[in-house]
Amino acid sequence: MTFRGRLVMAATTAVVIAVVLAAVAAYVVSNNSLIGSLDDTLTQQAQALAATLTSPVNPGSIISNQCTSTPGQCIQVVPPNGNTGTGRVVVPVTPDVVAVASGNSKGYFTDVTVRGIDARAIVYPITGPAVSYYQSDGQYITVDRAALQVTAPLTGVNKELRSLALDLWVIAAVGVTLAVLLGLLVGRTALVPLNSLTEAVEGLAETTDVSQ
C-alpha cells in the first residue's frame, strides 16, 4: 500500500471509530434514561400499593393477580411460600421473587413478558406486621411479609429506541461517507508538499541546478 493510501486509511479509520462510538454512546444514554424514568414510576406505584397493603384502616382493599386495560400493566402479590392462589398467575414467579417475599433478598427490577407483552417489572419487598389482600380467586390472605410485583409495558420505550437506532444508523452512514471523503482530502492535501519536494529533488538530480 502506498504512503498516500496508508494516510487516507488512518484518517478515515479514526473518524469512523469516533462516529461509531458517539452513536453507541447516544443509544446507551437514551436507553438508560428511558428505563430509569420507567423504573422511577414503578417505584412510586409500588410504594403507594405497599402502603395500602399494610394499612390497618382498610385491609384487603387490594386484589392481587390482576391487570389493567393497558396491556402489560399488572400487579401481583407473592407470599413467602410463593403461592399466588388458584387464579391465573399474571406475572412470572421465579425463585428470585420468592426470595424477596421471604425476606432473603432485596427488591430489584427486571424485564418480563406479561401475556405476550414485553414489560418492565419491579419486585418490591413488603413487611407487615400484616400484609392483607385478596387473591384473584377470592381468597383473603394475611401474611407478615410479601413481594409486590408491579409491571409496566415496554412498548413505548422499545418504539422510541427502535426509532433512535434507525436515526443513529443513518447518521453513522453519513459520518462514514464523510470520513472517507475527508480522508481522501487530507491525504491529497498532506502530500502536496512531499510531492513538490520529490519533484525538486528529482529535478536537481537531473540538472544539478541548485538554484531550484
Coordinates of N, CA, C and O in Angstrom, one line a residue, residues 23 27-28 46 54 72 76 79 82 111 119 122 146 166-167 201 212:
A23 N -22.3 7.2 18.3 CA -23.6 6.7 18.1 C -24.0 5.7 19.2 O -25.1 5.7 19.7
Y27 N -27.0 5.9 22.1 CA -28.0 4.9 22.3 C -28.1 4.4 23.7 O -29.1 4.3 24.3
V28 N -26.9 4.2 24.3 CA -26.8 3.7 25.7 C -27.4 4.7 26.7 O -28.1 4.4 27.6
A46 N -45.3 1.1 43.4 CA -45.1 0.1 44.3 C -45.2 0.6 45.8 O -45.8 -0.1 46.7
T54 N -50.5 -2.7 53.6 CA -50.1 -2.8 55.1 C -50.9 -1.8 55.9 O -50.7 -1.7 57.1
G72 N -49.9 -5.3 29.6 CA -48.6 -5.3 30.2 C -48.5 -4.6 31.5 O -47.5 -4.6 32.2
Q76 N -49.2 -8.0 41.3 CA -49.3 -9.3 41.8 C -48.6 -9.4 43.2 O -47.5 -8.9 43.3
P79 N -46.7 -14.2 48.4 CA -46.4 -14.5 49.8 C -45.1 -15.3 49.9 O -44.6 -15.7 48.9
G82 N -44.7 -18.5 48.0 CA -44.7 -18.4 46.5 C -46.1 -18.8 45.9 O -46.2 -18.7 44.7
D111 N -36.9 -7.4 33.4 CA -37.7 -7.4 32.2 C -38.5 -8.8 32.2 O -37.9 -9.8 32.4
A119 N -42.5 -6.2 29.2 CA -42.8 -5.3 30.2 C -41.6 -5.2 31.2 O -40.7 -6.0 31.2
I122 N -41.0 -4.3 38.7 CA -40.3 -4.1 40.0 C -40.8 -5.2 40.9 O -42.0 -5.5 40.9
A146 N -44.2 -10.0 52.1 CA -44.6 -10.5 50.8 C -43.7 -9.7 49.8 O -43.0 -8.8 50.2
L166 N -32.5 3.6 14.3 CA -32.6 3.9 12.9 C -31.9 5.3 12.6 O -31.1 5.4 11.6
D167 N -32.3 6.3 13.4 CA -31.7 7.6 13.2 C -30.2 7.5 13.3 O -29.4 8.2 12.5
V201 N 13.8 17.4 -5.9 CA 14.9 16.5 -5.7 C 15.3 15.8 -7.0 O 16.4 15.7 -7.5
Q212 N 17.2 25.8 -7.9 CA 15.8 25.5 -7.7 C 15.5 25.3 -6.2 O 14.4 25.3 -5.9

